[in-house]
Each structure stands twice: as structure tokens, then as C-alpha cells.
Tab-separated table of C-alpha atoms in Angstrom:
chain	number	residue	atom	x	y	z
B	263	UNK	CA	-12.922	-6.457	-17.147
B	264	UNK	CA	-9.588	-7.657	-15.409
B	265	UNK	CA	-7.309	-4.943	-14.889
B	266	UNK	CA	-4.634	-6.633	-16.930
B	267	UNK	CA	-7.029	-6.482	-19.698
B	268	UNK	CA	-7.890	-2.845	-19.289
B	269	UNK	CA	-5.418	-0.975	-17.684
B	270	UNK	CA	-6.541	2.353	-18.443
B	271	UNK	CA	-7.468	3.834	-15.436
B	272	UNK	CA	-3.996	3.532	-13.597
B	273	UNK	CA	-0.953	5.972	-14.434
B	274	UNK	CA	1.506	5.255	-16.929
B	275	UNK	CA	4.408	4.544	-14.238
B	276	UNK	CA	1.608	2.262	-12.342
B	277	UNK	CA	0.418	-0.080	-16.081
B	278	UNK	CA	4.491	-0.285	-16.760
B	279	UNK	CA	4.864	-1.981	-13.066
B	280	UNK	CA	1.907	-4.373	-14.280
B	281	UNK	CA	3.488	-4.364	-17.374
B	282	UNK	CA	6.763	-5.825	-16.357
B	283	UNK	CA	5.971	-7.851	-13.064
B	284	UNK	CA	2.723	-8.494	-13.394
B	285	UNK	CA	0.687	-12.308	-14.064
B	286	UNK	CA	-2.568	-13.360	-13.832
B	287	UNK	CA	-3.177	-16.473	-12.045
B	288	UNK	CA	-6.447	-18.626	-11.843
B	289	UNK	CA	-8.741	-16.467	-9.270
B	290	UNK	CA	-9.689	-18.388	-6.624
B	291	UNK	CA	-13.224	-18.862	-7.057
B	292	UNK	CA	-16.597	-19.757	-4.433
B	293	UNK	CA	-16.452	-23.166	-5.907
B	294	UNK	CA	-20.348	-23.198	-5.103
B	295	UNK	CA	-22.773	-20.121	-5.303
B	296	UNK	CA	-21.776	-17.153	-3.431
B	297	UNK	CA	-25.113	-17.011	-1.854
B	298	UNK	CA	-23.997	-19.231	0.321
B	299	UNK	CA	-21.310	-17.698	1.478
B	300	UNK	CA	-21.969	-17.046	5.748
B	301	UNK	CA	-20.614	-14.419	7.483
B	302	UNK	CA	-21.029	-13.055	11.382
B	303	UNK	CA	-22.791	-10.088	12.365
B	304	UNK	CA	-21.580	-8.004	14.845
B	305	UNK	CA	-23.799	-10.101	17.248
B	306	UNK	CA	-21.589	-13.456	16.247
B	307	UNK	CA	-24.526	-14.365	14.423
B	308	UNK	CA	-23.604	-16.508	11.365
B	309	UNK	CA	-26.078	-15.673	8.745
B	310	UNK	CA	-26.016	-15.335	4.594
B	311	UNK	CA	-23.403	-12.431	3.576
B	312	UNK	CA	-25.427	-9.543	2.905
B	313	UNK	CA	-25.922	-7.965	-1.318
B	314	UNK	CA	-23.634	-5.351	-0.319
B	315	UNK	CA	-20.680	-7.495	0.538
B	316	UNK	CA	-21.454	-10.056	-2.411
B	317	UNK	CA	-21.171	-7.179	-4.397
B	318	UNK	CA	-17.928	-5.889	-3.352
B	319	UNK	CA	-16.267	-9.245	-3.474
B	320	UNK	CA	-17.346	-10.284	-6.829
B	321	UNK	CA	-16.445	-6.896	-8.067
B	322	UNK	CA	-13.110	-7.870	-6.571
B	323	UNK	CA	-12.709	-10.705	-8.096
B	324	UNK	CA	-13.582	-9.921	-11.531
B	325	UNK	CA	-11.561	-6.525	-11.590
B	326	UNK	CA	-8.361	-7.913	-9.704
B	327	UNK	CA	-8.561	-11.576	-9.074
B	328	UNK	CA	-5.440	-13.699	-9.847
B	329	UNK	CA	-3.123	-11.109	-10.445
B	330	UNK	CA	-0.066	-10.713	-8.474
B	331	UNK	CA	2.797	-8.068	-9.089
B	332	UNK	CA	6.372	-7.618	-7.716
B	333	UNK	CA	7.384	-4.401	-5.498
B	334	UNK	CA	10.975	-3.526	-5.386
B	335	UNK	CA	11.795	-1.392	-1.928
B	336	UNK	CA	15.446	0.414	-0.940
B	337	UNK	CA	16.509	2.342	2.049
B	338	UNK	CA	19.553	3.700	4.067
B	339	UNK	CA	19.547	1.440	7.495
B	340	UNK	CA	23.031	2.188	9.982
B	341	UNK	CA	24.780	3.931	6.715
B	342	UNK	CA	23.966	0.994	4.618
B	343	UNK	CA	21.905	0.612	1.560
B	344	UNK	CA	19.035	-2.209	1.756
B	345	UNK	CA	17.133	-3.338	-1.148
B	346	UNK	CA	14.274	-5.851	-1.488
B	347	UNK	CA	11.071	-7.110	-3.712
B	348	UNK	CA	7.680	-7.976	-1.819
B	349	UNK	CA	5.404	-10.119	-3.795
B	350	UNK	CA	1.201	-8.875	-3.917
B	351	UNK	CA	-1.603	-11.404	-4.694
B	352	UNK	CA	-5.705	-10.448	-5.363
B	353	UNK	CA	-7.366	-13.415	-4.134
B	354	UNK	CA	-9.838	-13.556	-1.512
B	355	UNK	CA	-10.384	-17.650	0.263
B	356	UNK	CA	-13.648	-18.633	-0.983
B	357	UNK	CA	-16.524	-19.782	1.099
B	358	UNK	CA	-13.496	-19.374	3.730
B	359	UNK	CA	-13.203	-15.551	3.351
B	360	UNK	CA	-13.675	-13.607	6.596
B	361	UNK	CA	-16.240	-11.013	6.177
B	362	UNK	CA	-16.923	-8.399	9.612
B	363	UNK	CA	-19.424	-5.181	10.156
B	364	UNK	CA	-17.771	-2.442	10.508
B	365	UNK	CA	-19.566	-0.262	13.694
B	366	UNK	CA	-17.733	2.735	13.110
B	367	UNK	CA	-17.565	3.588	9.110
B	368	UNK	CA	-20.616	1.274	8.931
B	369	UNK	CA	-20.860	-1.372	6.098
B	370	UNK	CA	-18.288	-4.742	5.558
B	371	UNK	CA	-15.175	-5.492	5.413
B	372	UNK	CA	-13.340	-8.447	4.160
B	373	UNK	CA	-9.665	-10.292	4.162
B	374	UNK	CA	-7.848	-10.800	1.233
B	375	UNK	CA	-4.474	-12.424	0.929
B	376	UNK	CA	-2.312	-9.562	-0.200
B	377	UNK	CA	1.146	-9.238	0.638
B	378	UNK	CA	3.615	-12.004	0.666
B	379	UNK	CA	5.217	-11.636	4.084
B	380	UNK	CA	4.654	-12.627	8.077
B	381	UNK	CA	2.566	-10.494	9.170
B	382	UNK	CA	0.220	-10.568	12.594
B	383	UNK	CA	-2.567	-8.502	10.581
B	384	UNK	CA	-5.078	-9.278	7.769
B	385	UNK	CA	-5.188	-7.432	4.350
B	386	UNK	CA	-8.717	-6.219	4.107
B	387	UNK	CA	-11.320	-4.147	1.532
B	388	UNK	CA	-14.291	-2.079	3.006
B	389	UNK	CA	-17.773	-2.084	0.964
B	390	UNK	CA	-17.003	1.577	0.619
B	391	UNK	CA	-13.903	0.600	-1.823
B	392	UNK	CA	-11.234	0.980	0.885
B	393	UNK	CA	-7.718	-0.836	1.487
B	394	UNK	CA	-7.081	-1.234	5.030
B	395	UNK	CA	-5.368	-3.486	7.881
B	396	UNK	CA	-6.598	-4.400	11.705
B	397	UNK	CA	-2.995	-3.740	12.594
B	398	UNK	CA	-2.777	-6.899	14.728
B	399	UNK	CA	-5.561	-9.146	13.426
B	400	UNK	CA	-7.941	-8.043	15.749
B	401	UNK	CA	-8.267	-4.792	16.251
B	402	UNK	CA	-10.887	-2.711	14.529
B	403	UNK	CA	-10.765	-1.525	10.513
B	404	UNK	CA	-8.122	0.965	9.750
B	405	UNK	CA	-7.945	2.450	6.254
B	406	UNK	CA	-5.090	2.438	4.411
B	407	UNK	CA	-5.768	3.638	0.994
B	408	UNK	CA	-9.687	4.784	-0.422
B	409	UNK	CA	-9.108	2.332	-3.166
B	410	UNK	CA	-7.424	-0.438	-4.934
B	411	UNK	CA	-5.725	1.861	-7.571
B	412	UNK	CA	-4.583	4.172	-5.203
B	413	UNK	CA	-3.005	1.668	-3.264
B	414	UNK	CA	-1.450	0.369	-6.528
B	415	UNK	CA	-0.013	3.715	-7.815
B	416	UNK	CA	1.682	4.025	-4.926
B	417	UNK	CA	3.116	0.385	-4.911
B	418	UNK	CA	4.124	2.034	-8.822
B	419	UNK	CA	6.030	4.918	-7.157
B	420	UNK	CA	7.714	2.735	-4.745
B	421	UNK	CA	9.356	0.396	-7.254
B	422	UNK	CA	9.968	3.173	-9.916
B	423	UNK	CA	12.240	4.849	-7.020
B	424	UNK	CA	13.943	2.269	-5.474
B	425	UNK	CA	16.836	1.968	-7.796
B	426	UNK	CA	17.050	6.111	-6.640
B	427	UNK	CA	19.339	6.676	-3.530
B	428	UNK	CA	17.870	6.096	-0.376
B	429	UNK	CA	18.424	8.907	2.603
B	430	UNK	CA	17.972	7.725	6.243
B	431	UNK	CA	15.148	8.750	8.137
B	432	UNK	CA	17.690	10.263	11.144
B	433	UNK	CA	14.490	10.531	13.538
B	434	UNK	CA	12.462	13.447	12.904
B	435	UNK	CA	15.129	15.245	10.931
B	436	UNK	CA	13.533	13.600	7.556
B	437	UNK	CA	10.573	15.302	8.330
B	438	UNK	CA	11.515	18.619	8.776
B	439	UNK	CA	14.047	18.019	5.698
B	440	UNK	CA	11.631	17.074	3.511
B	441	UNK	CA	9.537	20.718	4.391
B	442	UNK	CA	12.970	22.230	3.107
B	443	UNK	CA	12.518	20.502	-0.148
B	444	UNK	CA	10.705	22.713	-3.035
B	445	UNK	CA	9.907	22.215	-6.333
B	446	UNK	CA	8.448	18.911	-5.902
B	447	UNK	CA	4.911	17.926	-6.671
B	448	UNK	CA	2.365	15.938	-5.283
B	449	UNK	CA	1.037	13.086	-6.678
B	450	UNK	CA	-2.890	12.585	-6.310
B	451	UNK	CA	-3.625	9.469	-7.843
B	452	UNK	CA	-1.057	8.000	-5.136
B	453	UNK	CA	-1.694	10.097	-2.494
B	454	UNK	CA	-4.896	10.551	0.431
B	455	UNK	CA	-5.449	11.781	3.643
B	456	UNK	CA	-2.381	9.780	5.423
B	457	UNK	CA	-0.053	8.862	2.848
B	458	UNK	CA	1.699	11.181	0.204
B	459	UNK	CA	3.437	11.459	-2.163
B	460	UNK	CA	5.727	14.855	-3.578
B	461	UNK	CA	8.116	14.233	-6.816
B	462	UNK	CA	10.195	16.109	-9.400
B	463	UNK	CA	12.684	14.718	-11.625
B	464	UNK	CA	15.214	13.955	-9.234
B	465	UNK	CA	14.102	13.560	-6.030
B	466	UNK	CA	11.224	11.583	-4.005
B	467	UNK	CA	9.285	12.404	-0.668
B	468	UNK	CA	6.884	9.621	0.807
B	469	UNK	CA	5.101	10.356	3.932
B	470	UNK	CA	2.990	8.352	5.654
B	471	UNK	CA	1.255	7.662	9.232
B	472	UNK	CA	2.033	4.773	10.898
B	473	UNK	CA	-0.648	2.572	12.373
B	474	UNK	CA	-0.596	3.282	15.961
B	475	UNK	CA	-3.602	4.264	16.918
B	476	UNK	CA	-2.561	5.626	20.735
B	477	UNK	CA	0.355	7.195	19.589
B	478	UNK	CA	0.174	8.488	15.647
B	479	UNK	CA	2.956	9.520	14.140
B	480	UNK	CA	4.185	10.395	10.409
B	481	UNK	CA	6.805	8.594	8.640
B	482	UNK	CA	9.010	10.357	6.166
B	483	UNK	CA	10.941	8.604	3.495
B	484	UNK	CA	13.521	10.220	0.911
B	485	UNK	CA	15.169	9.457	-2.188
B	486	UNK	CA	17.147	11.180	-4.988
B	487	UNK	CA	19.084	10.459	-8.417
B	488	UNK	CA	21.704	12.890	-10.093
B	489	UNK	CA	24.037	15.285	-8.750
B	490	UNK	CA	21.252	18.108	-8.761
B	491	UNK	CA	18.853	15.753	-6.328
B	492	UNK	CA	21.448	14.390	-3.751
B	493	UNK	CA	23.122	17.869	-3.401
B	494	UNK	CA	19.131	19.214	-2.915
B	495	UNK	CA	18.637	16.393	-0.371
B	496	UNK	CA	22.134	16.877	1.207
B	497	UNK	CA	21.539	20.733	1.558
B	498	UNK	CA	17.864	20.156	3.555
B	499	UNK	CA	19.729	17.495	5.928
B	500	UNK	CA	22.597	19.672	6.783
B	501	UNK	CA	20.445	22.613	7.144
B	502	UNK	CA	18.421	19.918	9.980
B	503	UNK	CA	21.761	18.962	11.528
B	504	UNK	CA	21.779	15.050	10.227
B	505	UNK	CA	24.611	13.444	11.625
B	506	UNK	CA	27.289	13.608	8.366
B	507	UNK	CA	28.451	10.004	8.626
B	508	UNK	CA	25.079	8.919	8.370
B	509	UNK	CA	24.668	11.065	4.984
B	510	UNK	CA	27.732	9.912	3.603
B	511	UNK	CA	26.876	6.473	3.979
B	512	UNK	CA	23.919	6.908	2.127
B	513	UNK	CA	24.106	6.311	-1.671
């Protein structure tokens, strides 16, 4: 059943995002049998796309195909504030849908179209139910999120904070800020391995790696609302030395 239809196994915060942004669109379809859908093996081979990927691609389809959703994102850039929506759409290309083994996590993976902006990479999903990139549209699978829903809570969190007040990142300051920051909690069903998310009532931590491979690295985002989160976020960056102009630019 289409997730539209049967929301129930995303948060509350994540089915009022779907709720208020979301459409479903006519899924683009095969437009002839899927078995006859050709793929290349990791020889270059082309030959019929094997049960497993059918499988994960229809499952695709019927669960998330057509629907799109808006995601609203703010942050602190040179003291000012920045705010802006990114559009998602769940369609894979047909017959023209890009399939690839995977030689390292064995299995598929296959492109989807994803986010709405110019990017050099591919949006992909992994027979093993992961969200991933190739970074630069040929490099090798790297997961973003183990699944759909994960990746769509945490699209939730993002828009639910962005009307919050973003903090800059001031280098590696944010990072050791944010350790300063207690009380907050994480949350699992938008958090994994290389992404989380920690949250209370008034203020927002999203770390993340980025997706250089040779040199890894975490990002840390911030964001607060009320008097009691910016003085707890202002506190943690003056106890890390953040340059004060950049703070008080921040709101």
C-alpha cells in the first residue's frame, strides 16, 4: 500500500510533513513487463535484471512511487540567516533505470530521481533497503540512510526545525559545542551509523559525515527556539570561543 495511504509506520512529525507538502503523482511505470528490463553485470554484460532487483524496484514503486514532498532548510552563512525548500520525487525511469552490482556490500543498486537540484551524483536504493549516493556519479555505492523511512524522518526533522534559529557551524567549534549540550535526546527512527539526530524542546543537534571518502569528516548543525534554547546554545559557543559577531548575527 502507498505510503500516503498508510502512513503508519513513520513518526508523527514525519506523516504531518506528508501531510502538509505531500502529493501523489502518476508513478512512472515499465510501460512493458519488467522482465524485460536489462541491466549490466559487473562484467558490462547486459543481461535480464535479476528477481532480486525486480523485487526491490517494484516494492519501490508500489510503496513510494509518485509521491513527492517539500523540505524547508535554514542556516547562519557570514552572520546571515538563509532559508530554502528542496523538492523530493519517488520515481525510478522505467526500462531506462540504471541498475549496477554492488562488489563490496554485494547485491544491486539502482537510480532513482530524488532530489530536485544540480547535482553531479545519482540518488540510488540498494537491494538491502538502503538510500545512498556515488558522490560524483561514478564512484562506487555509498550509503546514506538503511532505509527509505529513515531517510524521510529525517527530511521530517529538518523542515520541523527550520523555522528554529540557525547557529553557524564556526569550523569545528559546532562540534565540540554541541558535546556541551545536555539534555537532548536522540532520535532513532532518524538517526544511523553516520547521521544523527539529538532534540529537546528547544534546541536541535544534526550531525552527519560528509561524503569524502579520503578525507571523512563530521558535520555539525545547530538550532534553537526560546530564550531557554539560544541562551543554552550561546553558553556552549562561548564556552568554545565562537567568534561573538558571528553569534550575534545569528537569529
Amino acid at each position: 500500500m502507498h505510503i500516503l495511504d498508510s502512513p503508519s509506520d513513520l513518526s508523527e512529525r514525519a506523516q504531518d510533513l506528508l501531510r502538509r507538502t505531500g502529493q501523489r503523482e502518476s508513478p512512472v511505470g515499465f510501460e512493458a513487463p519488467i522482465e524485460m528490463w536489462r541491466v549490466h553485470d559487473r562484467a558490462g554484460r547486459l543481461i535480464p535484471a535479476p528477481m532480486e532487483l525486480i523485487i526491490r524496484c517494484e516494492g519501490f514503486e508500489q510503496r513510494f512511487g509518485g509521491l513527492r514532498y517539500r523540505v524547508r532548510h535554514s542556516w547562519t552563512l557570514g552572520g546571515e540567516r538563509h532559508e530554502t525548500a528542496y523538492s523530493w520525487e519517488y520515481n525510478h525511469f522505467g526500462l531506462r533505470t540504471w541498475a549496477w552490482q554492488d562488489p563490496t556490500r554485494g547485491g544491486w543498486y539502482f537510480e532513482w530521481l530524488g532530489e530536485h537540484v544540480s547535482k553531479p551524483c545519482r540518488d540510488l536504493i540498494h537491494t538491502d533497503g538502503s538510500v545512498g549516493t556515488d558522490v560524483d556519479g561514478g564512484s562506487p555505492y555509498l550509503p546514506l540512510a538503511p532505509s527509505i523511512t529513515h531517510l524521510i524522518e529525517s527530511h521530517a526533522l529538518t523542515d520541523a526545525v527550520s523555522g528554529w534559529r540557525p547557529w553557524p557551524a564556526c569550523g569545528s567549534t559546532a562540534a565540540s559545542a554541541a558535546e556541551l549540550l545536555h539534555g537532548l535526546v536522540e532520535v532513532p527512527e532518524a538517526s544511523w551509523q553516520t547521521s544523527r539526530w539529538r532534540l529537546s524542546e528547544s534546541v536541535a543537534v544534526f550531525e552527519s559525515e560528509n561524503w569524502d571518502r579520503q578525507n571523512p569528516s563530521r558535520r555539525v548543525r545547530i538550532w534553537s527556539q526560546g530564550e531557554a534554547g539560544h541562551r543554552q546554545v550561546q553558553e556552549a559557543f562561548e564556552g568554545e570561543r565562537c567568534p561573538v559577531n558571528a553569534l550575534r548575527h545569528a537569529g
